[in-house]
Coordinates of C-alpha atoms and ligand atoms in Angstrom, one line a residue:
X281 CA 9.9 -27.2 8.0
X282 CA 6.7 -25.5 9.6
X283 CA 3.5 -25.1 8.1
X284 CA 0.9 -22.3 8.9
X285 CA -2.2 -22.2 8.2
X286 CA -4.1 -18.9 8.1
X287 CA -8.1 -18.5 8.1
X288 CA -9.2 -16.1 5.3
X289 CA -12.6 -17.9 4.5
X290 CA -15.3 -15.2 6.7
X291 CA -17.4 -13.0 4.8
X292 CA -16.3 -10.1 7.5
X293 CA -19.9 -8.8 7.8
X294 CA -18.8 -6.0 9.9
X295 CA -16.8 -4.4 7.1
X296 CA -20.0 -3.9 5.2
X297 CA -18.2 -4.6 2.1
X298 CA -18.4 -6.0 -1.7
X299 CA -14.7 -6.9 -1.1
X300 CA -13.9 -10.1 1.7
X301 CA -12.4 -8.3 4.5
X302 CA -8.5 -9.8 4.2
X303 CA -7.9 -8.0 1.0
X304 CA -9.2 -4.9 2.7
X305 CA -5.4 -2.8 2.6
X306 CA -3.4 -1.3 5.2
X307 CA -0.4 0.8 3.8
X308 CA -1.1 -0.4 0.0
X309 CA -1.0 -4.0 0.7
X310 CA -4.0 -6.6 1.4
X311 CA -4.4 -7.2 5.6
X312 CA -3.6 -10.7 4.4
X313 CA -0.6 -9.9 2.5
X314 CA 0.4 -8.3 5.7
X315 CA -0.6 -11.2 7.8
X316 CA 1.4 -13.5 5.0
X317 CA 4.6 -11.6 4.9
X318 CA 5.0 -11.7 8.9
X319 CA 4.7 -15.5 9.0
X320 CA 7.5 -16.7 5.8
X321 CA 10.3 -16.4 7.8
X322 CA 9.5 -18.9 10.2
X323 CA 7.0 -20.6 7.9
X324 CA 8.1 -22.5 4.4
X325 CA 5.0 -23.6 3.8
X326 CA 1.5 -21.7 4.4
X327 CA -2.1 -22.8 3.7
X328 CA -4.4 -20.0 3.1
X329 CA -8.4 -21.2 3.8
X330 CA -10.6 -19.4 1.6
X331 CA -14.4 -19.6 1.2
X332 CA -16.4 -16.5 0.8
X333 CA -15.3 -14.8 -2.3
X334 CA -12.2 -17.3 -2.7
X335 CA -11.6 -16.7 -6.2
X336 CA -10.6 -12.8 -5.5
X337 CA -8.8 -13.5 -2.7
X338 CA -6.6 -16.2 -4.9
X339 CA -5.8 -13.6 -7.5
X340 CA -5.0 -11.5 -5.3
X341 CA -2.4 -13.5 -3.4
X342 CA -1.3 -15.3 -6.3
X343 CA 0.2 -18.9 -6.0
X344 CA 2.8 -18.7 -3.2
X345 CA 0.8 -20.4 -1.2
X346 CA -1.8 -22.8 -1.1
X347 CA -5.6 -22.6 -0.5
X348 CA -7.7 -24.7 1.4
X349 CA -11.7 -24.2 1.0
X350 CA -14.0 -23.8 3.8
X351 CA -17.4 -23.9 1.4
X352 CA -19.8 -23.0 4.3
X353 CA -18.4 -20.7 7.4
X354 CA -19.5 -23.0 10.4
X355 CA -16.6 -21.5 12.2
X356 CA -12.6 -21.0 13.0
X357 CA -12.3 -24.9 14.0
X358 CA -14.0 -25.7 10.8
X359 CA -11.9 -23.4 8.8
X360 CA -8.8 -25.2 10.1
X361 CA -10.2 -28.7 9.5
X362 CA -10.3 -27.9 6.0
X363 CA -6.8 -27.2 5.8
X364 CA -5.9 -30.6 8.5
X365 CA -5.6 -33.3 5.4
X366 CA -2.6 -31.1 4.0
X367 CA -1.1 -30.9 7.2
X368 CA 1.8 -33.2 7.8
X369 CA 1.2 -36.0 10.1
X370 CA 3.1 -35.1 12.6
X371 CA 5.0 -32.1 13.9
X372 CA 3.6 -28.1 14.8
X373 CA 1.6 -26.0 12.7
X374 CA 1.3 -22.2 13.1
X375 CA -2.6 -21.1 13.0
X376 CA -3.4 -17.7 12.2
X377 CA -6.0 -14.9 11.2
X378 CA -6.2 -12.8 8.2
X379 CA -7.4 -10.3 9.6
X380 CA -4.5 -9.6 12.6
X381 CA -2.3 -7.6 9.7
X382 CA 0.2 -6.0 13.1
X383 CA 1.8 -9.0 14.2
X384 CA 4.9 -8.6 13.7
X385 CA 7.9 -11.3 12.4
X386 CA 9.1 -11.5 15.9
X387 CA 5.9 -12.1 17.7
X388 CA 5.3 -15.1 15.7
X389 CA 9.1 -16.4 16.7
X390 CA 8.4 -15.5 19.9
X391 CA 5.2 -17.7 20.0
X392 CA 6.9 -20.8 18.5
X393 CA 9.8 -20.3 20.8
X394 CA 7.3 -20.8 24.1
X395 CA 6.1 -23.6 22.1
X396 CA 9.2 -25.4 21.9
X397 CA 10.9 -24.4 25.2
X398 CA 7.8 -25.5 26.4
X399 CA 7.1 -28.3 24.6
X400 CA 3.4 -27.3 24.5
X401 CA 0.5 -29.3 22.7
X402 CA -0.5 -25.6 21.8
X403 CA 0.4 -21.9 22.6
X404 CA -1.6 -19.1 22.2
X405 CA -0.5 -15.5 21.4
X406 CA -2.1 -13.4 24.3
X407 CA -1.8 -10.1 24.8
X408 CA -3.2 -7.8 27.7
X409 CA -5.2 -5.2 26.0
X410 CA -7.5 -2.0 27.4
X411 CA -10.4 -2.8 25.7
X412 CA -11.3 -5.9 25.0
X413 CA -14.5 -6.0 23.9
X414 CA -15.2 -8.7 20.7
X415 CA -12.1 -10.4 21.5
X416 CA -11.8 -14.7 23.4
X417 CA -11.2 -13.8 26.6
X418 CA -8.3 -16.1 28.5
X419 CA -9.7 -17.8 31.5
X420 CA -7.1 -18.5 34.3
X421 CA -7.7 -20.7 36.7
X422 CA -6.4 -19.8 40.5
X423 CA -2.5 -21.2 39.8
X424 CA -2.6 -18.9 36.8
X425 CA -2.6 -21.9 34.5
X426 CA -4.6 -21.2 31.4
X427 CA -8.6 -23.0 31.7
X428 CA -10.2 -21.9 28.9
X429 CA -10.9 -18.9 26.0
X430 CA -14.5 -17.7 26.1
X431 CA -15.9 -15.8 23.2
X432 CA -17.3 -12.2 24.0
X433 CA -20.9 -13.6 22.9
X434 CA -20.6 -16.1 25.0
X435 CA -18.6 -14.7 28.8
X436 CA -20.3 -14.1 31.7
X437 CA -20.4 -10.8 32.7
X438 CA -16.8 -11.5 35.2
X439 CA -16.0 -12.8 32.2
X440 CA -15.9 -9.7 30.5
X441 CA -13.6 -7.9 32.8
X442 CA -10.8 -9.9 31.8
X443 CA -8.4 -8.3 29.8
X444 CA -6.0 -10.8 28.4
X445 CA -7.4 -11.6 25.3
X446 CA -6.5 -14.5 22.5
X447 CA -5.0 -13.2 19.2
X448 CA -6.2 -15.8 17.4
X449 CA -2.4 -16.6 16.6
X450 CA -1.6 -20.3 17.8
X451 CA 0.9 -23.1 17.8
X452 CA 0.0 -26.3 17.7
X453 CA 1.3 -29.9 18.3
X454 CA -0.7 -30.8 14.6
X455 CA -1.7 -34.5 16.5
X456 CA -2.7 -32.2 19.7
X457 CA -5.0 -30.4 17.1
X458 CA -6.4 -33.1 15.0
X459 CA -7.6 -34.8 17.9
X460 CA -9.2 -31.5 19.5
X461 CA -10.8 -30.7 16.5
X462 CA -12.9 -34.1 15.9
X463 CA -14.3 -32.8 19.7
X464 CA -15.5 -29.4 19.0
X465 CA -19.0 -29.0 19.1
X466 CA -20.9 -25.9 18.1
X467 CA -23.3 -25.2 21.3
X468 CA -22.7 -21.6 21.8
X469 CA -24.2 -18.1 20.9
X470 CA -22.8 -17.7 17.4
X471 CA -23.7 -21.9 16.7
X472 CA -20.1 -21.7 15.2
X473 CA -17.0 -24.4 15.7
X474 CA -14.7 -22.7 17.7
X475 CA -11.1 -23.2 17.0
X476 CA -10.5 -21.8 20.4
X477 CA -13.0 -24.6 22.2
X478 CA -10.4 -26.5 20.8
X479 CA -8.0 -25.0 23.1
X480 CA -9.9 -26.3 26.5
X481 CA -10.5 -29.7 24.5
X482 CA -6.6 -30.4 24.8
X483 CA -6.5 -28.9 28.2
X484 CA -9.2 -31.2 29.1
X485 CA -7.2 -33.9 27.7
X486 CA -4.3 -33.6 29.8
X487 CA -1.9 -31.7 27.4
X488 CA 0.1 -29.1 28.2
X489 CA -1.3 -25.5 26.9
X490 CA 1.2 -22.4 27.2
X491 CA 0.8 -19.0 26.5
X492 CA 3.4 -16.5 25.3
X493 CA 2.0 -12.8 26.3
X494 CA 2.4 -9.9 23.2
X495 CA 4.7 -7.1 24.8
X496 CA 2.7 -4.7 22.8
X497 CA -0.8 -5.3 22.5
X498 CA -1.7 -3.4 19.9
X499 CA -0.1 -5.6 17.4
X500 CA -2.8 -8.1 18.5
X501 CA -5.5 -5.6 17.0
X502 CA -8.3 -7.8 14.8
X503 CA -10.1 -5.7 12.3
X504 CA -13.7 -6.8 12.2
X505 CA -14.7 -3.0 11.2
X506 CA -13.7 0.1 9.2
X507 CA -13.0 1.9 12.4
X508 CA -10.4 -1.3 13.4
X509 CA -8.9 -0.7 9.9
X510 CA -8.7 2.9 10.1
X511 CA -6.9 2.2 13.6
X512 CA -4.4 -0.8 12.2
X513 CA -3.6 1.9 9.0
X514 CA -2.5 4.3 11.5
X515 CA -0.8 1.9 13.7
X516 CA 0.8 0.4 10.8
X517 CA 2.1 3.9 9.2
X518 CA 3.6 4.9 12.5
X519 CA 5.5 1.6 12.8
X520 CA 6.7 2.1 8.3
X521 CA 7.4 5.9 9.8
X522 CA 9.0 5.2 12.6
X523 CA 11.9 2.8 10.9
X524 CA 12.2 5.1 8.1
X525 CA 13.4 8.1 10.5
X526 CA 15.5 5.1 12.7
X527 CA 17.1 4.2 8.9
X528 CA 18.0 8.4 8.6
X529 CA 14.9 9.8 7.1
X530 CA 13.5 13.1 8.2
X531 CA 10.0 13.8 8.5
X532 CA 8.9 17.2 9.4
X533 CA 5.6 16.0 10.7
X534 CA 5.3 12.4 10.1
X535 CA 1.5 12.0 11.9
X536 CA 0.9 13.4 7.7
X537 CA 3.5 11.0 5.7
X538 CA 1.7 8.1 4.8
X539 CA 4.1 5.8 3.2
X540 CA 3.0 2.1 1.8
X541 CA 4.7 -1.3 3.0
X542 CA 8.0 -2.0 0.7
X543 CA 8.6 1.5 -0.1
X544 CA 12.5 1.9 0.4
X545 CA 13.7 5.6 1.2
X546 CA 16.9 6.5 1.3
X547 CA 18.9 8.2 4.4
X548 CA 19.1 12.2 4.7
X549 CA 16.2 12.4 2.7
X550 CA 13.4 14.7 3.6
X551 CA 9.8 14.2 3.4
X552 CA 7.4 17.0 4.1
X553 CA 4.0 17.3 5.5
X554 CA 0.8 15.7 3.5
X555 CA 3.1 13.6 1.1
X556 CA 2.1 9.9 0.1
X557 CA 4.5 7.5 -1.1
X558 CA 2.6 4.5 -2.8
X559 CA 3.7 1.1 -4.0
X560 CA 6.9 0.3 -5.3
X561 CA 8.2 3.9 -5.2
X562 CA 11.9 4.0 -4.2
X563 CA 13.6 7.2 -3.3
X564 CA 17.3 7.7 -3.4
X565 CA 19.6 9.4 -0.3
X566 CA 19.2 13.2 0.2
X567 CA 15.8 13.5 -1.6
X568 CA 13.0 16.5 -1.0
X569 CA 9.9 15.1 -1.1
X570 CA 6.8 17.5 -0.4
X571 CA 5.0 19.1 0.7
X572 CA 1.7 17.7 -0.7
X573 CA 2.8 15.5 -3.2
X574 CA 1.5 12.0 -3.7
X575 CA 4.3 9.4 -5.7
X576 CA 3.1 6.3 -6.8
X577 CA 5.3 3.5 -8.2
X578 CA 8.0 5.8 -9.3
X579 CA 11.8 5.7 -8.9
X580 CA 13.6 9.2 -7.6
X581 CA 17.3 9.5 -7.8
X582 CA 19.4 10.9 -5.0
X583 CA 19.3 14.4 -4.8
X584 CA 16.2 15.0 -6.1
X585 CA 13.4 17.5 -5.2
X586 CA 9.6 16.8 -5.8
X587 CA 7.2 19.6 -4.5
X588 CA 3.6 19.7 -4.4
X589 CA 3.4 17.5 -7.6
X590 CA 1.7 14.0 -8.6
X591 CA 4.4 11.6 -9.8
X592 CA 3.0 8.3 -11.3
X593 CA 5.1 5.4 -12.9
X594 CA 7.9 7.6 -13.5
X595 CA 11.7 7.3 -13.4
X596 CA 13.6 10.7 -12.0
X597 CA 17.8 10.1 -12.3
X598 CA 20.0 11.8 -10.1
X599 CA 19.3 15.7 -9.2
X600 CA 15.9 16.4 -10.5
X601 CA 13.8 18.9 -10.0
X602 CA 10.4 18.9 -10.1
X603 CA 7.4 20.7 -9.4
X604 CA 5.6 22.9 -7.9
X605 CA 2.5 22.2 -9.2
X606 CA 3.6 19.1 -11.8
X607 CA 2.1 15.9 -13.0
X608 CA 4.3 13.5 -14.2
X609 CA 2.0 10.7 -15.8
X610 CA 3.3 6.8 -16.9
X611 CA 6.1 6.5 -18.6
X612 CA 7.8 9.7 -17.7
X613 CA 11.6 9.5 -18.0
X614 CA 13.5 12.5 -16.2
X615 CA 17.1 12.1 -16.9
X616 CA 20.1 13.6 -14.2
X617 CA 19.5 17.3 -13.6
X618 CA 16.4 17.8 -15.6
X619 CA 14.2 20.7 -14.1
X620 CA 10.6 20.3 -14.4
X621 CA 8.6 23.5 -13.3
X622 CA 5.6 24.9 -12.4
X623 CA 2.3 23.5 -14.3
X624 CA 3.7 21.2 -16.8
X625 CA 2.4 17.5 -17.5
X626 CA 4.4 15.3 -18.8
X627 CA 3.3 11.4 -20.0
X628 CA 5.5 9.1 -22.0
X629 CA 8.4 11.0 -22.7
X630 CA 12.0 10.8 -21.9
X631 CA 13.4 13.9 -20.9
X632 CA 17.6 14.1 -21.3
X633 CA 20.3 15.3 -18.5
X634 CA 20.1 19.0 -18.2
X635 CA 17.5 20.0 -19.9
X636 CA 14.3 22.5 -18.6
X637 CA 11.0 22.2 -18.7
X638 CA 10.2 25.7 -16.7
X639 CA 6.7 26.6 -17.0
X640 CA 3.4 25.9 -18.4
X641 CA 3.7 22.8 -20.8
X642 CA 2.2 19.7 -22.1
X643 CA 4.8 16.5 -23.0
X644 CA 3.3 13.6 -24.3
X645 CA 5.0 11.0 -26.4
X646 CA 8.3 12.8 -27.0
X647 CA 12.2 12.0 -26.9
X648 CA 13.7 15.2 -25.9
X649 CA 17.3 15.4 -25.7
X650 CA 20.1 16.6 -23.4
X651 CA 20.5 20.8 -22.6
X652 CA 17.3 21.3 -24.5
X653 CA 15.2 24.6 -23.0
X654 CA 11.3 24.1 -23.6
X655 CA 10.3 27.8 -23.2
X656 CA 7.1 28.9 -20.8
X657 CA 3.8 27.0 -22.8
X658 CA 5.3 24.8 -25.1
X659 CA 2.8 22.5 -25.8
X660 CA 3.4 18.7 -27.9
X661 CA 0.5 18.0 -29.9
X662 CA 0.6 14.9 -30.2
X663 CA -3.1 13.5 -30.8
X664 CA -5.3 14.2 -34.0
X665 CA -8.3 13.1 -32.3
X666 CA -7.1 9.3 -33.8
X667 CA -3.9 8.4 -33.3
X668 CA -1.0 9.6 -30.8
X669 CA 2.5 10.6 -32.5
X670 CA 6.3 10.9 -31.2
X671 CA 7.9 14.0 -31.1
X672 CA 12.0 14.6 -30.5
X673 CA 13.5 17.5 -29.7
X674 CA 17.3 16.9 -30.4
X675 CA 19.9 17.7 -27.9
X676 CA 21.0 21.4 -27.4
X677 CA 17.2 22.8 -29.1
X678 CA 15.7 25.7 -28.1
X679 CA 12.1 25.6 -28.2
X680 CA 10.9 29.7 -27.8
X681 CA 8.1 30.3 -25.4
X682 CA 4.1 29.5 -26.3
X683 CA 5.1 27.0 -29.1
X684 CA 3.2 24.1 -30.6
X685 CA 5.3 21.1 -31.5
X686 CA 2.4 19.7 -33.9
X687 CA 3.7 15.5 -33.8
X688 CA 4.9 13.9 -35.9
X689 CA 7.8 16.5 -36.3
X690 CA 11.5 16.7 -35.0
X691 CA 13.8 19.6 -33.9
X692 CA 16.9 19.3 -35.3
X693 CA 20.3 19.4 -32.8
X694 CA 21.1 23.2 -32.1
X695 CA 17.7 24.5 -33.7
X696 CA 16.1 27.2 -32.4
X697 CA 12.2 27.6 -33.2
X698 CA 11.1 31.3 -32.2
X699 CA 8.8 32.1 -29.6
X700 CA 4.9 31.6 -30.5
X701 CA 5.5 29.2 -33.5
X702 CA 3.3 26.4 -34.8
X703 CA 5.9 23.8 -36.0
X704 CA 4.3 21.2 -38.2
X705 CA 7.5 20.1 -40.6
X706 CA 10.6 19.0 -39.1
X707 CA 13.3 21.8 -38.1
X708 CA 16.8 21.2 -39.6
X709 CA 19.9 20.5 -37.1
X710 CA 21.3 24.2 -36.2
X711 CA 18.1 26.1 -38.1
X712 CA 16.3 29.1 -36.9
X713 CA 12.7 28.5 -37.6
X714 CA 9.8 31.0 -37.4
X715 CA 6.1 29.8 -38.1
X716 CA 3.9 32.4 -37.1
X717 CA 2.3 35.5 -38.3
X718 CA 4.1 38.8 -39.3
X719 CA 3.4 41.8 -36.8
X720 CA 2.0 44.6 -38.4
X721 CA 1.5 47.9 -37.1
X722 CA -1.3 50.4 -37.4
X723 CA -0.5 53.9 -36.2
X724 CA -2.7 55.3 -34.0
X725 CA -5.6 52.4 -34.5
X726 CA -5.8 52.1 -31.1
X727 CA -7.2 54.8 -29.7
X728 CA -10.0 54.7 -32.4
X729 CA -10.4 51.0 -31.1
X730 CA -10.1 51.7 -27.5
X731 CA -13.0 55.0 -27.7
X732 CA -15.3 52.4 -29.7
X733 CA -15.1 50.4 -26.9
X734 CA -15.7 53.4 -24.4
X735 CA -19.2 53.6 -26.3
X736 CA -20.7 50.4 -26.1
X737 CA -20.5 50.3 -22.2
Ligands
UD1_1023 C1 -11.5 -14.7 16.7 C2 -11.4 -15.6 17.9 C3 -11.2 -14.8 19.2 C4 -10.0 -13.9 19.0 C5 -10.1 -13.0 17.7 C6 -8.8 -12.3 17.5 C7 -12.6 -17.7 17.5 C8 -13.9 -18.4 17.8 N1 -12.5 -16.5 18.0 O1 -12.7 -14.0 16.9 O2 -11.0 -15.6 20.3 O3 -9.9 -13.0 20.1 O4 -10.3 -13.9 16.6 O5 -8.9 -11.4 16.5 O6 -11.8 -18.2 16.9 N2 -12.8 -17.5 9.5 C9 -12.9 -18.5 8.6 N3 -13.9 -19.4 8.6 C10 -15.0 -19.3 9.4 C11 -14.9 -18.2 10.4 C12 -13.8 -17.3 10.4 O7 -11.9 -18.7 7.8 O8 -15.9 -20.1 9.4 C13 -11.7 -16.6 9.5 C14 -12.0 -15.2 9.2 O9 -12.0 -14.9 7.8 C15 -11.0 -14.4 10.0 C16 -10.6 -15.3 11.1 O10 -11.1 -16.6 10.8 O11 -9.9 -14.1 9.3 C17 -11.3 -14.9 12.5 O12 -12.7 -14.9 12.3 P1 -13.6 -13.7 13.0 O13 -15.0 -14.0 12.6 O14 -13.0 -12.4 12.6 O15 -13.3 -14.1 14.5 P2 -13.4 -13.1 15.7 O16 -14.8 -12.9 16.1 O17 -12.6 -11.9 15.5
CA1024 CA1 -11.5 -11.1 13.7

């Protein structure tokens, strides 16, 4: 049973932000989320330490973990002794930022690992980076035995060049750090408790302080900045990418696929340039996806083909087609084989297997049925300006181009409503209805018409 406790309680100044920096998001999900998810497999229990703007943070988390509050920010050390009386009294404890949302599941085994092997009073997460500017620099002493971490603000200029930096991810023998932390003082540039004075405060003591080093530094990178979180979104997309295409998904140019954490695609399925898959979209095996189509929360069935369309809360079964040029808004049902085309909306409407939606409509609030053909600029009217109603288009209907479907109303099974009708009553199973106009012809009106014309210009 180890505990880890993760400092969320700064205001993160540098964002510039109404929003505390740790539910900032990389790939759809809060940096804290992120920073939470790599920790639970070695961790069963996790303290969060909130202060500045607690509340939001909380809701946004939710309650599968629990919060310490640091009321004032005096500091990382003082953040963590908010969270010490929860700690138990003996044993490690894993100490973490929330805003490092790149380190990775096995990084944080790796650093409890050393820890053990070692059988450390602490270890910190180090990694050896090629700019380290605003990180704790680690201060070796000549045998290569770890001294000290000095804080940007506070290293000598020699201090500086030092390129191994802390990551602010720790283990800790939790007596090791309880009595390290009654020492830390806060004489330094930022007047702040440093957790990592801490670190020499144990050395000092006589404990033994290891150091596991991060194979790859950037998943040690702290985002104190927009320009850090533009950096960790792009690091983080290439790592989602790069699984996706080790799982069996091709990306034609995947510097432009930007897919969220926990979206699951499916092998042999293609993804296009400029498409965005968002939240907790799943995509099936052998999919088309793009280009230039953004899906958000949506399910699409294997074998399905989305192109330059916006898909949002919507189911697609097997086979689908959709697009180019669609939106498919909540509540959007597309059942196996339907074929959505060019310029139609669709919101709140089930759509049965086999059935086209070619060109040029509206669907809103309708049940429409299996084999049904909606011809080029059938529109559902389905708001009076008060109230929203259903319309059902019965399986096997054929709905004749540029018709209104004026909801409430129902097309019978088998009927067939001619091209350019206004339907208002309910079509009868198997009928052939015609609501519009009579043609009439004038001979030879139109050159009359056309030469009156002439004369005005
Ligand atoms: C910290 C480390 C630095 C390390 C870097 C890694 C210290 C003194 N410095 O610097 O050695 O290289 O992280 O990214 O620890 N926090 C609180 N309460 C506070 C202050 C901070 O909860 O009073 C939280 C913040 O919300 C943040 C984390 O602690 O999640 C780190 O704080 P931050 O101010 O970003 O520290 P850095 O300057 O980045
Ligand atoms: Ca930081």
């Amino acid at each position: 049973m180890l505990t880890a406790v993760i400092l969320a309680a700064g205001e993160g100044k540098r964002m510039h932000s109404r929003r505390p920096k740790v539910l900032h998001e990389i790939c759809g999900q809060p940096m804290l989320a992120h920073v939470i998810g790599a920790v639970r497999n070695v961790c069963s229990d996790i303290i969060v330490v909130v202060g500045h703007q607690g509340e939001e943070i909380k809701a946004a988390v939710g309650d599968s973990v629990v919060y310490a509050e640091q009321h004032e920010q005096l500091g990382t050390a003082h953040a963590v002794l908010q969270a010490e009386p929860l700690l138990p009294d003996a044993g490690n404890v894993l100490v973490l930022c929330g805003d490092t949302p790149l380190l990775t599941p096995d990084a944080i085994e790796q650093l409890y690992t050393v820890h053990r092997s070692a059988a450390a009073a602490a270890t910190i997460l180090t990694a050896t980076v090629p700019n380290p500017f605003g990180y704790g620099r680690i201060v070796r002493g000549p045998d290569g035995e770890i001294q000290k971490i000095v804080e940007e603000k506070d290293a000598t200029a020699e201090e500086k060049m030092l390129t191994e930096i802390n990551t602010g991810t720790y283990a800790f023998d939790i007596r090791a750090l309880r009595e390290g932390l009654v020492g830390v003082k806060n004489a330094n540039a930022a007047g702040e408790y440093y957790l990592t004075d801490c670190v020499e405060l144990i050395i000092k003591s006589g404990k033994k302080v290891a150091t596991s080093l991060l194979p790859d530094y950037r998943l040690a990178l702290g985002v104190n900045d927009r320009i850090q979180l533009a950096e960790a979104q792009s690091l983080m997309q290439e790592r989602i990418n790069r699984n996706l295409m080790a799982a069996g998904v091709t990306m034609i140019n995947p510097a432009t696929v930007y897919i969220d954490a926990g979206v699951k695609v499916g092998r042999d399925t293609v993804i296009f340039p400029n498409t965005i898959l968002r939240g907790r979209t799943v995509v099936g095996e052998g999919c088309m996806l793009g280009p230039q189509t953004e899906i958000t929360d949506s399910t699409i069935g294997d074998g399905s083909q989305v192109r330059h369309s916006v898909v949002t809360e919507s189911i697609l079964e097997k086979k689908v087609t959709v697009g180019p040029f669609c939106h498919l808004r909540p509540g959007t049902i597309l059942k196996s084989g339907v074929k959505v085309g060019d310029f139609v909306e669709i919101k709140n409407s089930q759509v049965g297997e086999g059935s086209k939606i070619p060109h040029l409509s509206y669907i809103g609030d309708a049940e429409i049925g299996c084999d049904v053909n909606m011809g080029a600029g059938t529109i559902v009217v389905n708001f009076d300006g008060r109230n929203k109603y259903k319309t059902v288009v019965a399986d096997g209907a054929f709905v004749g181009c540029n018709s209104n479907l004026v909801a409430p109303v129902t097309i019978g099974r088998g009927a067939f409503v001619a091209a350019g009708s206004t339907i208002t009553n309910d079509v009868p199973a198997g009928a052939l209805s015609l609501a519009r106009a009579r043609q009439v012809d004038k001979p030879g009106l139109a050159a009359r018409l056309l030469g009156h014309r002439d004369d005005e210009k």
